């Protein structure tokens, strides 16, 4: 039950954040929940592989390259979903950063 609740909350947060970022568009609540589900799957499967492959550059940048990996995950979600569109690497980095912070705060509260 907790996983489904987290997916729904993440989808709602993503939908609200899309209103504040001009380069991010989400078609509706269904697309937002699908985005949250796809992000959960990509973060579970693809992100560990990318983190492992980029250990040297992540170490050299003191972990800041992980923000780029989060942006890559968002671009993969953009490629996989038709109802989600993101324009620009800076927008992707900022969107993923704010989404991660807000979902972590909500996760800590629940």
PDB file of N, CA and C in Angstrom:
ATOM      1  N   UNK A   1       0.818  -1.195   0.000  1.00  0.00           N
ATOM      2  CA  UNK A   1       0.000   0.000   0.000  1.00  0.00           C
ATOM      3  C   UNK A   1       0.863   1.261   0.000  1.00  0.00           C
ATOM      4  N   UNK A   2       2.004   1.224   0.656  1.00  0.00           N
ATOM      5  CA  UNK A   2       2.879   2.375   0.737  1.00  0.00           C
ATOM      6  C   UNK A   2       3.452   2.760  -0.611  1.00  0.00           C
ATOM      7  N   UNK A   3       3.759   1.771  -1.449  1.00  0.00           N
ATOM      8  CA  UNK A   3       4.326   2.048  -2.769  1.00  0.00           C
ATOM      9  C   UNK A   3       3.315   2.785  -3.643  1.00  0.00           C
ATOM     10  N   UNK A   4       2.069   2.334  -3.616  1.00  0.00           N
ATOM     11  CA  UNK A   4       1.035   2.963  -4.433  1.00  0.00           C
ATOM     12  C   UNK A   4       0.794   4.396  -3.971  1.00  0.00           C
ATOM     13  N   UNK A   5       0.762   4.604  -2.652  1.00  0.00           N
ATOM     14  CA  UNK A   5       0.574   5.943  -2.115  1.00  0.00           C
ATOM     15  C   UNK A   5       1.725   6.858  -2.505  1.00  0.00           C
ATOM     16  N   UNK A   6       2.942   6.338  -2.454  1.00  0.00           N
ATOM     17  CA  UNK A   6       4.109   7.136  -2.832  1.00  0.00           C
ATOM     18  C   UNK A   6       4.081   7.496  -4.316  1.00  0.00           C
ATOM     19  N   UNK A   7       3.654   6.580  -5.164  1.00  0.00           N
ATOM     20  CA  UNK A   7       3.547   6.846  -6.605  1.00  0.00           C
ATOM     21  C   UNK A   7       2.507   7.933  -6.864  1.00  0.00           C
ATOM     22  N   UNK A   8       1.376   7.851  -6.189  1.00  0.00           N
ATOM     23  CA  UNK A   8       0.321   8.845  -6.381  1.00  0.00           C
ATOM     24  C   UNK A   8       0.774  10.220  -5.900  1.00  0.00           C
ATOM     25  N   UNK A   9       1.412  10.268  -4.739  1.00  0.00           N
ATOM     26  CA  UNK A   9       1.886  11.544  -4.208  1.00  0.00           C
ATOM     27  C   UNK A   9       2.973  12.136  -5.106  1.00  0.00           C
ATOM     28  N   UNK A  10       3.880  11.303  -5.583  1.00  0.00           N
ATOM     29  CA  UNK A  10       4.926  11.783  -6.490  1.00  0.00           C
ATOM     30  C   UNK A  10       4.324  12.315  -7.782  1.00  0.00           C
ATOM     31  N   UNK A  11       3.312  11.650  -8.289  1.00  0.00           N
ATOM     32  CA  UNK A  11       2.634  12.124  -9.495  1.00  0.00           C
ATOM     33  C   UNK A  11       1.974  13.470  -9.289  1.00  0.00           C
ATOM     34  N   UNK A  12       1.320  13.647  -8.145  1.00  0.00           N
ATOM     35  CA  UNK A  12       0.666  14.921  -7.855  1.00  0.00           C
ATOM     36  C   UNK A  12       1.701  16.028  -7.691  1.00  0.00           C
ATOM     37  N   UNK A  13       2.800  15.729  -6.998  1.00  0.00           N
ATOM     38  CA  UNK A  13       3.866  16.721  -6.815  1.00  0.00           C
ATOM     39  C   UNK A  13       4.473  17.099  -8.172  1.00  0.00           C
ATOM     40  N   UNK A  14       4.689  16.120  -9.036  1.00  0.00           N
ATOM     41  CA  UNK A  14       5.239  16.398 -10.367  1.00  0.00           C
ATOM     42  C   UNK A  14       4.285  17.266 -11.177  1.00  0.00           C
ATOM     43  N   UNK A  15       2.990  17.007 -11.052  1.00  0.00           N
ATOM     44  CA  UNK A  15       2.004  17.795 -11.779  1.00  0.00           C
ATOM     45  C   UNK A  15       1.986  19.240 -11.289  1.00  0.00           C
ATOM     46  N   UNK A  16       2.097  19.429  -9.994  1.00  0.00           N
ATOM     47  CA  UNK A  16       2.126  20.786  -9.440  1.00  0.00           C
ATOM     48  C   UNK A  16       3.430  21.489  -9.833  1.00  0.00           C
ATOM     49  N   UNK A  17       4.559  20.774  -9.761  1.00  0.00           N
ATOM     50  CA  UNK A  17       5.842  21.381 -10.125  1.00  0.00           C
ATOM     51  C   UNK A  17       5.903  21.760 -11.598  1.00  0.00           C
ATOM     52  N   UNK A  18       5.200  21.022 -12.445  1.00  0.00           N
ATOM     53  CA  UNK A  18       5.203  21.328 -13.879  1.00  0.00           C
ATOM     54  C   UNK A  18       4.584  22.694 -14.144  1.00  0.00           C
ATOM     55  N   UNK A  19       3.731  23.162 -13.236  1.00  0.00           N
ATOM     56  CA  UNK A  19       3.135  24.489 -13.391  1.00  0.00           C
ATOM     57  C   UNK A  19       4.154  25.601 -13.139  1.00  0.00           C
ATOM     58  N   UNK A  20       5.187  25.305 -12.337  1.00  0.00           N
ATOM     59  CA  UNK A  20       6.179  26.315 -11.977  1.00  0.00           C
ATOM     60  C   UNK A  20       7.399  26.321 -12.904  1.00  0.00           C
ATOM     61  N   UNK A  21       7.632  25.232 -13.616  1.00  0.00           N
ATOM     62  CA  UNK A  21       8.763  25.150 -14.532  1.00  0.00           C
ATOM     63  C   UNK A  21       8.258  25.297 -15.965  1.00  0.00           C
ATOM     64  N   UNK A  22       8.665  26.355 -16.675  1.00  0.00           N
ATOM     65  CA  UNK A  22       8.124  26.591 -18.015  1.00  0.00           C
ATOM     66  C   UNK A  22       8.535  25.546 -19.043  1.00  0.00           C
ATOM     67  N   UNK A  23       9.612  24.810 -18.833  1.00  0.00           N
ATOM     68  CA  UNK A  23      10.053  23.827 -19.809  1.00  0.00           C
ATOM     69  C   UNK A  23       9.505  22.431 -19.579  1.00  0.00           C
ATOM     70  N   UNK A  24       8.626  22.277 -18.598  1.00  0.00           N
ATOM     71  CA  UNK A  24       8.077  20.961 -18.256  1.00  0.00           C
ATOM     72  C   UNK A  24       6.574  20.977 -18.497  1.00  0.00           C
ATOM     73  N   UNK A  25       6.092  20.001 -19.275  1.00  0.00           N
ATOM     74  CA  UNK A  25       4.654  19.871 -19.497  1.00  0.00           C
ATOM     75  C   UNK A  25       4.215  18.451 -19.186  1.00  0.00           C
ATOM     76  N   UNK A  26       3.130  18.361 -18.442  1.00  0.00           N
ATOM     77  CA  UNK A  26       2.499  17.080 -18.139  1.00  0.00           C
ATOM     78  C   UNK A  26       1.036  17.234 -18.530  1.00  0.00           C
ATOM     79  N   UNK A  27       0.526  16.291 -19.325  1.00  0.00           N
ATOM     80  CA  UNK A  27      -0.816  16.429 -19.883  1.00  0.00           C
ATOM     81  C   UNK A  27      -1.938  16.342 -18.859  1.00  0.00           C
ATOM     82  N   UNK A  28      -1.785  15.541 -17.840  1.00  0.00           N
ATOM     83  CA  UNK A  28      -2.861  15.387 -16.869  1.00  0.00           C
ATOM     84  C   UNK A  28      -2.427  14.509 -15.712  1.00  0.00           C
ATOM     85  N   UNK A  29      -3.372  14.200 -14.842  1.00  0.00           N
ATOM     86  CA  UNK A  29      -3.061  13.410 -13.661  1.00  0.00           C
ATOM     87  C   UNK A  29      -2.648  11.983 -14.033  1.00  0.00           C
ATOM     88  N   UNK A  30      -3.240  11.450 -15.084  1.00  0.00           N
ATOM     89  CA  UNK A  30      -2.856  10.101 -15.515  1.00  0.00           C
ATOM     90  C   UNK A  30      -1.413  10.076 -15.997  1.00  0.00           C
ATOM     91  N   UNK A  31      -1.038  11.069 -16.774  1.00  0.00           N
ATOM     92  CA  UNK A  31       0.351  11.162 -17.242  1.00  0.00           C
ATOM     93  C   UNK A  31       1.308  11.387 -16.080  1.00  0.00           C
ATOM     94  N   UNK A  32       0.867  12.143 -15.078  1.00  0.00           N
ATOM     95  CA  UNK A  32       1.721  12.402 -13.924  1.00  0.00           C
ATOM     96  C   UNK A  32       1.951  11.125 -13.103  1.00  0.00           C
ATOM     97  N   UNK A  33       0.900  10.331 -12.930  1.00  0.00           N
ATOM     98  CA  UNK A  33       1.062   9.080 -12.174  1.00  0.00           C
ATOM     99  C   UNK A  33       1.888   8.087 -12.978  1.00  0.00           C
ATOM    100  N   UNK A  34       1.692   8.051 -14.291  1.00  0.00           N
ATOM    101  CA  UNK A  34       2.540   7.196 -15.132  1.00  0.00           C
ATOM    102  C   UNK A  34       3.990   7.657 -15.085  1.00  0.00           C
ATOM    103  N   UNK A  35       4.214   8.978 -15.046  1.00  0.00           N
ATOM    104  CA  UNK A  35       5.569   9.512 -14.913  1.00  0.00           C
ATOM    105  C   UNK A  35       6.198   9.038 -13.610  1.00  0.00           C
ATOM    106  N   UNK A  36       5.457   9.109 -12.526  1.00  0.00           N
ATOM    107  CA  UNK A  36       5.986   8.666 -11.236  1.00  0.00           C
ATOM    108  C   UNK A  36       6.319   7.181 -11.259  1.00  0.00           C
ATOM    109  N   UNK A  37       5.476   6.380 -11.901  1.00  0.00           N
ATOM    110  CA  UNK A  37       5.733   4.945 -12.003  1.00  0.00           C
ATOM    111  C   UNK A  37       6.964   4.656 -12.859  1.00  0.00           C
ATOM    112  N   UNK A  38       7.077   5.340 -13.997  1.00  0.00           N
ATOM    113  CA  UNK A  38       8.239   5.150 -14.876  1.00  0.00           C
ATOM    114  C   UNK A  38       9.518   5.615 -14.182  1.00  0.00           C
ATOM    115  N   UNK A  39       9.445   6.744 -13.461  1.00  0.00           N
ATOM    116  CA  UNK A  39      10.620   7.214 -12.727  1.00  0.00           C
ATOM    117  C   UNK A  39      11.042   6.221 -11.651  1.00  0.00           C
ATOM    118  N   UNK A  40      10.068   5.610 -10.983  1.00  0.00           N
ATOM    119  CA  UNK A  40      10.397   4.606  -9.961  1.00  0.00           C
ATOM    120  C   UNK A  40      11.102   3.404 -10.588  1.00  0.00           C
ATOM    121  N   UNK A  41      10.613   2.960 -11.733  1.00  0.00           N
ATOM    122  CA  UNK A  41      11.226   1.811 -12.415  1.00  0.00           C
ATOM    123  C   UNK A  41      12.619   2.174 -12.927  1.00  0.00           C
ATOM    124  N   UNK A  42      12.753   3.353 -13.541  1.00  0.00           N
ATOM    125  CA  UNK A  42      14.065   3.771 -14.049  1.00  0.00           C
ATOM    126  C   UNK A  42      15.063   3.979 -12.917  1.00  0.00           C
ATOM    127  N   UNK A  43      14.605   4.538 -11.801  1.00  0.00           N
ATOM    128  CA  UNK A  43      15.503   4.722 -10.663  1.00  0.00           C
ATOM    129  C   UNK A  43      15.918   3.399 -10.039  1.00  0.00           C
ATOM    130  N   UNK A  44      15.077   2.383 -10.159  1.00  0.00           N
ATOM    131  CA  UNK A  44      15.423   1.075  -9.606  1.00  0.00           C
ATOM    132  C   UNK A  44      16.315   0.265 -10.530  1.00  0.00           C
ATOM    133  N   UNK A  45      16.185   0.461 -11.839  1.00  0.00           N
ATOM    134  CA  UNK A  45      16.903  -0.387 -12.792  1.00  0.00           C
ATOM    135  C   UNK A  45      18.083   0.340 -13.447  1.00  0.00           C
ATOM    136  N   UNK A  46      17.829   1.503 -14.017  1.00  0.00           N
ATOM    137  CA  UNK A  46      18.842   2.182 -14.835  1.00  0.00           C
ATOM    138  C   UNK A  46      19.799   3.004 -13.982  1.00  0.00           C
ATOM    139  N   UNK A  47      19.280   3.672 -12.963  1.00  0.00           N
ATOM    140  CA  UNK A  47      20.122   4.578 -12.169  1.00  0.00           C
ATOM    141  C   UNK A  47      21.326   3.873 -11.533  1.00  0.00           C
ATOM    142  N   UNK A  48      21.172   2.696 -10.922  1.00  0.00           N
ATOM    143  CA  UNK A  48      22.363   2.048 -10.357  1.00  0.00           C
ATOM    144  C   UNK A  48      23.432   1.720 -11.398  1.00  0.00           C
ATOM    145  N   UNK A  49      23.009   1.370 -12.602  1.00  0.00           N
ATOM    146  CA  UNK A  49      23.969   1.081 -13.667  1.00  0.00           C
ATOM    147  C   UNK A  49      24.718   2.346 -14.057  1.00  0.00           C
ATOM    148  N   UNK A  50      23.977   3.455 -14.216  1.00  0.00           N
ATOM    149  CA  UNK A  50      24.621   4.720 -14.565  1.00  0.00           C
ATOM    150  C   UNK A  50      25.555   5.203 -13.462  1.00  0.00           C
ATOM    151  N   UNK A  51      25.139   5.041 -12.219  1.00  0.00           N
ATOM    152  CA  UNK A  51      25.996   5.460 -11.101  1.00  0.00           C
ATOM    153  C   UNK A  51      27.273   4.635 -11.080  1.00  0.00           C
ATOM    154  N   UNK A  52      27.155   3.334 -11.306  1.00  0.00           N
ATOM    155  CA  UNK A  52      28.342   2.472 -11.315  1.00  0.00           C
ATOM    156  C   UNK A  52      29.290   2.832 -12.459  1.00  0.00           C
ATOM    157  N   UNK A  53      28.731   3.105 -13.635  1.00  0.00           N
ATOM    158  CA  UNK A  53      29.574   3.417 -14.793  1.00  0.00           C
ATOM    159  C   UNK A  53      30.248   4.782 -14.686  1.00  0.00           C
ATOM    160  N   UNK A  54      29.676   5.669 -13.883  1.00  0.00           N
ATOM    161  CA  UNK A  54      30.226   7.021 -13.791  1.00  0.00           C
ATOM    162  C   UNK A  54      30.862   7.301 -12.432  1.00  0.00           C
ATOM    163  N   UNK A  55      31.320   6.281 -11.756  1.00  0.00           N
ATOM    164  CA  UNK A  55      31.953   6.476 -10.442  1.00  0.00           C
ATOM    165  C   UNK A  55      33.148   7.433 -10.520  1.00  0.00           C
ATOM    166  N   UNK A  56      34.051   7.316 -11.493  1.00  0.00           N
ATOM    167  CA  UNK A  56      35.194   8.245 -11.505  1.00  0.00           C
ATOM    168  C   UNK A  56      34.795   9.714 -11.651  1.00  0.00           C
ATOM    169  N   UNK A  57      33.896  10.004 -12.582  1.00  0.00           N
ATOM    170  CA  UNK A  57      33.506  11.408 -12.765  1.00  0.00           C
ATOM    171  C   UNK A  57      32.668  11.900 -11.591  1.00  0.00           C
ATOM    172  N   UNK A  58      31.884  11.024 -10.986  1.00  0.00           N
ATOM    173  CA  UNK A  58      31.125  11.410  -9.801  1.00  0.00           C
ATOM    174  C   UNK A  58      32.066  11.718  -8.644  1.00  0.00           C
ATOM    175  N   UNK A  59      33.108  10.945  -8.515  1.00  0.00           N
ATOM    176  CA  UNK A  59      34.097  11.185  -7.466  1.00  0.00           C
ATOM    177  C   UNK A  59      34.840  12.502  -7.710  1.00  0.00           C
ATOM    178  N   UNK A  60      35.199  12.763  -8.966  1.00  0.00           N
ATOM    179  CA  UNK A  60      35.938  13.991  -9.291  1.00  0.00           C
ATOM    180  C   UNK A  60      35.086  15.246  -9.097  1.00  0.00           C
ATOM    181  N   UNK A  61      33.776  15.135  -9.296  1.00  0.00           N
ATOM    182  CA  UNK A  61      32.903  16.294  -9.135  1.00  0.00           C
ATOM    183  C   UNK A  61      32.266  16.337  -7.749  1.00  0.00           C
ATOM    184  N   UNK A  62      32.754  15.509  -6.849  1.00  0.00           N
ATOM    185  CA  UNK A  62      32.263  15.449  -5.476  1.00  0.00           C
ATOM    186  C   UNK A  62      30.760  15.163  -5.392  1.00  0.00           C
ATOM    187  N   UNK A  63      30.290  14.336  -6.306  1.00  0.00           N
ATOM    188  CA  UNK A  63      28.903  13.893  -6.294  1.00  0.00           C
ATOM    189  C   UNK A  63      27.941  14.751  -7.089  1.00  0.00           C
ATOM    190  N   UNK A  64      28.396  15.871  -7.631  1.00  0.00           N
ATOM    191  CA  UNK A  64      27.500  16.741  -8.385  1.00  0.00           C
ATOM    192  C   UNK A  64      27.041  16.124  -9.703  1.00  0.00           C
ATOM    193  N   UNK A  65      27.801  15.152 -10.206  1.00  0.00           N
ATOM    194  CA  UNK A  65      27.410  14.504 -11.455  1.00  0.00           C
ATOM    195  C   UNK A  65      26.136  13.683 -11.272  1.00  0.00           C
ATOM    196  N   UNK A  66      25.779  13.365 -10.040  1.00  0.00           N
ATOM    197  CA  UNK A  66      24.529  12.644  -9.794  1.00  0.00           C
ATOM    198  C   UNK A  66      23.319  13.473 -10.223  1.00  0.00           C
ATOM    199  N   UNK A  67      23.453  14.795 -10.195  1.00  0.00           N
ATOM    200  CA  UNK A  67      22.374  15.645 -10.708  1.00  0.00           C
ATOM    201  C   UNK A  67      22.184  15.446 -12.205  1.00  0.00           C
ATOM    202  N   UNK A  68      23.281  15.263 -12.914  1.00  0.00           N
ATOM    203  CA  UNK A  68      23.203  14.997 -14.352  1.00  0.00           C
ATOM    204  C   UNK A  68      22.568  13.632 -14.597  1.00  0.00           C
ATOM    205  N   UNK A  69      22.885  12.661 -13.764  1.00  0.00           N
ATOM    206  CA  UNK A  69      22.275  11.334 -13.899  1.00  0.00           C
ATOM    207  C   UNK A  69      20.767  11.429 -13.679  1.00  0.00           C
ATOM    208  N   UNK A  70      20.340  12.232 -12.703  1.00  0.00           N
ATOM    209  CA  UNK A  70      18.900  12.432 -12.497  1.00  0.00           C
ATOM    210  C   UNK A  70      18.254  13.066 -13.716  1.00  0.00           C
ATOM    211  N   UNK A  71      18.943  14.010 -14.352  1.00  0.00           N
ATOM    212  CA  UNK A  71      18.418  14.634 -15.571  1.00  0.00           C
ATOM    213  C   UNK A  71      18.328  13.615 -16.711  1.00  0.00           C
ATOM    214  N   UNK A  72      19.297  12.727 -16.800  1.00  0.00           N
ATOM    215  CA  UNK A  72      19.266  11.675 -17.818  1.00  0.00           C
ATOM    216  C   UNK A  72      18.070  10.757 -17.598  1.00  0.00           C
ATOM    217  N   UNK A  73      17.793  10.434 -16.340  1.00  0.00           N
ATOM    218  CA  UNK A  73      16.629   9.604 -16.015  1.00  0.00           C
ATOM    219  C   UNK A  73      15.343  10.322 -16.445  1.00  0.00           C
ATOM    220  N   UNK A  74      15.264  11.622 -16.228  1.00  0.00           N
ATOM    221  CA  UNK A  74      14.088  12.374 -16.665  1.00  0.00           C
ATOM    222  C   UNK A  74      13.960  12.386 -18.188  1.00  0.00           C
ATOM    223  N   UNK A  75      15.089  12.519 -18.879  1.00  0.00           N
ATOM    224  CA  UNK A  75      15.041  12.473 -20.346  1.00  0.00           C
ATOM    225  C   UNK A  75      14.602  11.086 -20.844  1.00  0.00           C
ATOM    226  N   UNK A  76      15.013  10.042 -20.161  1.00  0.00           N
ATOM    227  CA  UNK A  76      14.540   8.698 -20.519  1.00  0.00           C
ATOM    228  C   UNK A  76      13.036   8.578 -20.307  1.00  0.00           C
ATOM    229  N   UNK A  77      12.543   9.144 -19.212  1.00  0.00           N
ATOM    230  CA  UNK A  77      11.097   9.142 -18.971  1.00  0.00           C
ATOM    231  C   UNK A  77      10.375   9.950 -20.036  1.00  0.00           C
ATOM    232  N   UNK A  78      10.971  11.065 -20.460  1.00  0.00           N
ATOM    233  CA  UNK A  78      10.401  11.879 -21.528  1.00  0.00           C
ATOM    234  C   UNK A  78      10.316  11.081 -22.823  1.00  0.00           C
ATOM    235  N   UNK A  79      11.331  10.288 -23.093  1.00  0.00           N
ATOM    236  CA  UNK A  79      11.357   9.461 -24.301  1.00  0.00           C
ATOM    237  C   UNK A  79      10.296   8.356 -24.250  1.00  0.00           C
ATOM    238  N   UNK A  80      10.075   7.795 -23.056  1.00  0.00           N
ATOM    239  CA  UNK A  80       9.152   6.671 -22.923  1.00  0.00           C
ATOM    240  C   UNK A  80       7.687   7.085 -22.838  1.00  0.00           C
ATOM    241  N   UNK A  81       7.411   8.274 -22.325  1.00  0.00           N
ATOM    242  CA  UNK A  81       6.033   8.714 -22.123  1.00  0.00           C
ATOM    243  C   UNK A  81       5.646   9.774 -23.149  1.00  0.00           C
ATOM    244  N   UNK A  82       4.416   9.706 -23.608  1.00  0.00           N
ATOM    245  CA  UNK A  82       3.945  10.707 -24.562  1.00  0.00           C
ATOM    246  C   UNK A  82       3.329  11.912 -23.857  1.00  0.00           C
ATOM    247  N   UNK A  83       2.843  11.766 -22.643  1.00  0.00           N
ATOM    248  CA  UNK A  83       2.194  12.865 -21.950  1.00  0.00           C
ATOM    249  C   UNK A  83       3.135  13.724 -21.131  1.00  0.00           C
ATOM    250  N   UNK A  84       4.433  13.476 -21.211  1.00  0.00           N
ATOM    251  CA  UNK A  84       5.418  14.211 -20.433  1.00  0.00           C
ATOM    252  C   UNK A  84       6.479  14.746 -21.374  1.00  0.00           C
ATOM    253  N   UNK A  85       6.788  16.034 -21.225  1.00  0.00           N
ATOM    254  CA  UNK A  85       7.799  16.649 -22.088  1.00  0.00           C
ATOM    255  C   UNK A  85       8.648  17.588 -21.249  1.00  0.00           C
ATOM    256  N   UNK A  86       9.957  17.508 -21.454  1.00  0.00           N
ATOM    257  CA  UNK A  86      10.886  18.379 -20.734  1.00  0.00           C
ATOM    258  C   UNK A  86      11.863  18.969 -21.741  1.00  0.00           C
ATOM    259  N   UNK A  87      12.115  20.271 -21.605  1.00  0.00           N
ATOM    260  CA  UNK A  87      12.987  20.982 -22.548  1.00  0.00           C
ATOM    261  C   UNK A  87      14.145  21.608 -21.796  1.00  0.00           C
ATOM    262  N   UNK A  88      15.355  21.203 -22.111  1.00  0.00           N
ATOM    263  CA  UNK A  88      16.541  21.819 -21.536  1.00  0.00           C
ATOM    264  C   UNK A  88      17.136  21.038 -20.390  1.00  0.00           C
ATOM    265  N   UNK A  89      18.450  20.977 -20.377  1.00  0.00           N
ATOM    266  CA  UNK A  89      19.161  20.218 -19.349  1.00  0.00           C
ATOM    267  C   UNK A  89      19.076  20.914 -17.997  1.00  0.00           C
ATOM    268  N   UNK A  90      19.123  22.232 -17.988  1.00  0.00           N
ATOM    269  CA  UNK A  90      19.027  22.964 -16.723  1.00  0.00           C
ATOM    270  C   UNK A  90      17.642  22.764 -16.113  1.00  0.00           C
ATOM    271  N   UNK A  91      16.609  22.814 -16.937  1.00  0.00           N
ATOM    272  CA  UNK A  91      15.254  22.569 -16.456  1.00  0.00           C
ATOM    273  C   UNK A  91      15.131  21.163 -15.901  1.00  0.00           C
ATOM    274  N   UNK A  92      15.729  20.192 -16.572  1.00  0.00           N
ATOM    275  CA  UNK A  92      15.671  18.809 -16.104  1.00  0.00           C
ATOM    276  C   UNK A  92      16.387  18.649 -14.767  1.00  0.00           C
ATOM    277  N   UNK A  93      17.541  19.283 -14.625  1.00  0.00           N
ATOM    278  CA  UNK A  93      18.294  19.189 -13.372  1.00  0.00           C
ATOM    279  C   UNK A  93      17.514  19.844 -12.235  1.00  0.00           C
ATOM    280  N   UNK A  94      17.002  21.042 -12.467  1.00  0.00           N
ATOM    281  CA  UNK A  94      16.255  21.739 -11.421  1.00  0.00           C
ATOM    282  C   UNK A  94      14.954  21.015 -11.063  1.00  0.00           C
ATOM    283  N   UNK A  95      14.246  20.520 -12.084  1.00  0.00           N
ATOM    284  CA  UNK A  95      13.003  19.794 -11.840  1.00  0.00           C
ATOM    285  C   UNK A  95      13.261  18.534 -11.021  1.00  0.00           C
ATOM    286  N   UNK A  96      14.293  17.779 -11.380  1.00  0.00           N
ATOM    287  CA  UNK A  96      14.589  16.552 -10.636  1.00  0.00           C
ATOM    288  C   UNK A  96      15.046  16.866  -9.218  1.00  0.00           C
ATOM    289  N   UNK A  97      15.805  17.946  -9.045  1.00  0.00           N
ATOM    290  CA  UNK A  97      16.266  18.330  -7.715  1.00  0.00           C
ATOM    291  C   UNK A  97      15.104  18.720  -6.815  1.00  0.00           C
ATOM    292  N   UNK A  98      14.220  19.572  -7.308  1.00  0.00           N
ATOM    293  CA  UNK A  98      13.078  20.008  -6.507  1.00  0.00           C
ATOM    294  C   UNK A  98      12.120  18.848  -6.254  1.00  0.00           C
ATOM    295  N   UNK A  99      11.884  18.014  -7.262  1.00  0.00           N
ATOM    296  CA  UNK A  99      11.019  16.846  -7.092  1.00  0.00           C
ATOM    297  C   UNK A  99      11.582  15.903  -6.037  1.00  0.00           C
ATOM    298  N   UNK A 100      12.876  15.678  -6.060  1.00  0.00           N
ATOM    299  CA  UNK A 100      13.505  14.799  -5.071  1.00  0.00           C
ATOM    300  C   UNK A 100      13.396  15.367  -3.665  1.00  0.00           C
ATOM    301  N   UNK A 101      13.619  16.660  -3.522  1.00  0.00           N
ATOM    302  CA  UNK A 101      13.551  17.283  -2.192  1.00  0.00           C
ATOM    303  C   UNK A 101      12.137  17.226  -1.639  1.00  0.00           C
ATOM    304  N   UNK A 102      11.152  17.583  -2.455  1.00  0.00           N
ATOM    305  CA  UNK A 102       9.772  17.601  -1.968  1.00  0.00           C
ATOM    306  C   UNK A 102       9.270  16.196  -1.649  1.00  0.00           C
ATOM    307  N   UNK A 103       9.587  15.213  -2.498  1.00  0.00           N
ATOM    308  CA  UNK A 103       9.138  13.849  -2.207  1.00  0.00           C
ATOM    309  C   UNK A 103       9.846  13.274  -0.989  1.00  0.00           C
ATOM    310  N   UNK A 104      11.103  13.673  -0.752  1.00  0.00           N
ATOM    311  CA  UNK A 104      11.798  13.220   0.454  1.00  0.00           C
ATOM    312  C   UNK A 104      11.156  13.817   1.701  1.00  0.00           C
ATOM    313  N   UNK A 105      10.764  15.071   1.632  1.00  0.00           N
ATOM    314  CA  UNK A 105      10.094  15.700   2.776  1.00  0.00           C
ATOM    315  C   UNK A 105       8.742  15.038   3.038  1.00  0.00           C
ATOM    316  N   UNK A 106       7.972  14.814   2.003  1.00  0.00           N
ATOM    317  CA  UNK A 106       6.675  14.161   2.163  1.00  0.00           C
ATOM    318  C   UNK A 106       6.845  12.734   2.655  1.00  0.00           C
ATOM    319  N   UNK A 107       7.863  12.036   2.158  1.00  0.00           N
ATOM    320  CA  UNK A 107       8.145  10.671   2.594  1.00  0.00           C
ATOM    321  C   UNK A 107       8.515  10.632   4.084  1.00  0.00           C
ATOM    322  N   UNK A 108       9.254  11.640   4.532  1.00  0.00           N
ATOM    323  CA  UNK A 108       9.639  11.695   5.946  1.00  0.00           C
ATOM    324  C   UNK A 108       8.421  11.984   6.828  1.00  0.00           C
ATOM    325  N   UNK A 109       7.496  12.791   6.323  1.00  0.00           N
ATOM    326  CA  UNK A 109       6.296  13.101   7.089  1.00  0.00           C
ATOM    327  C   UNK A 109       5.385  11.886   7.197  1.00  0.00           C
ATOM    328  N   UNK A 110       5.238  11.145   6.108  1.00  0.00           N
ATOM    329  CA  UNK A 110       4.376   9.969   6.129  1.00  0.00           C
ATOM    330  C   UNK A 110       5.094   8.793   6.738  1.00  0.00           C
TER     331      UNK A 110
END
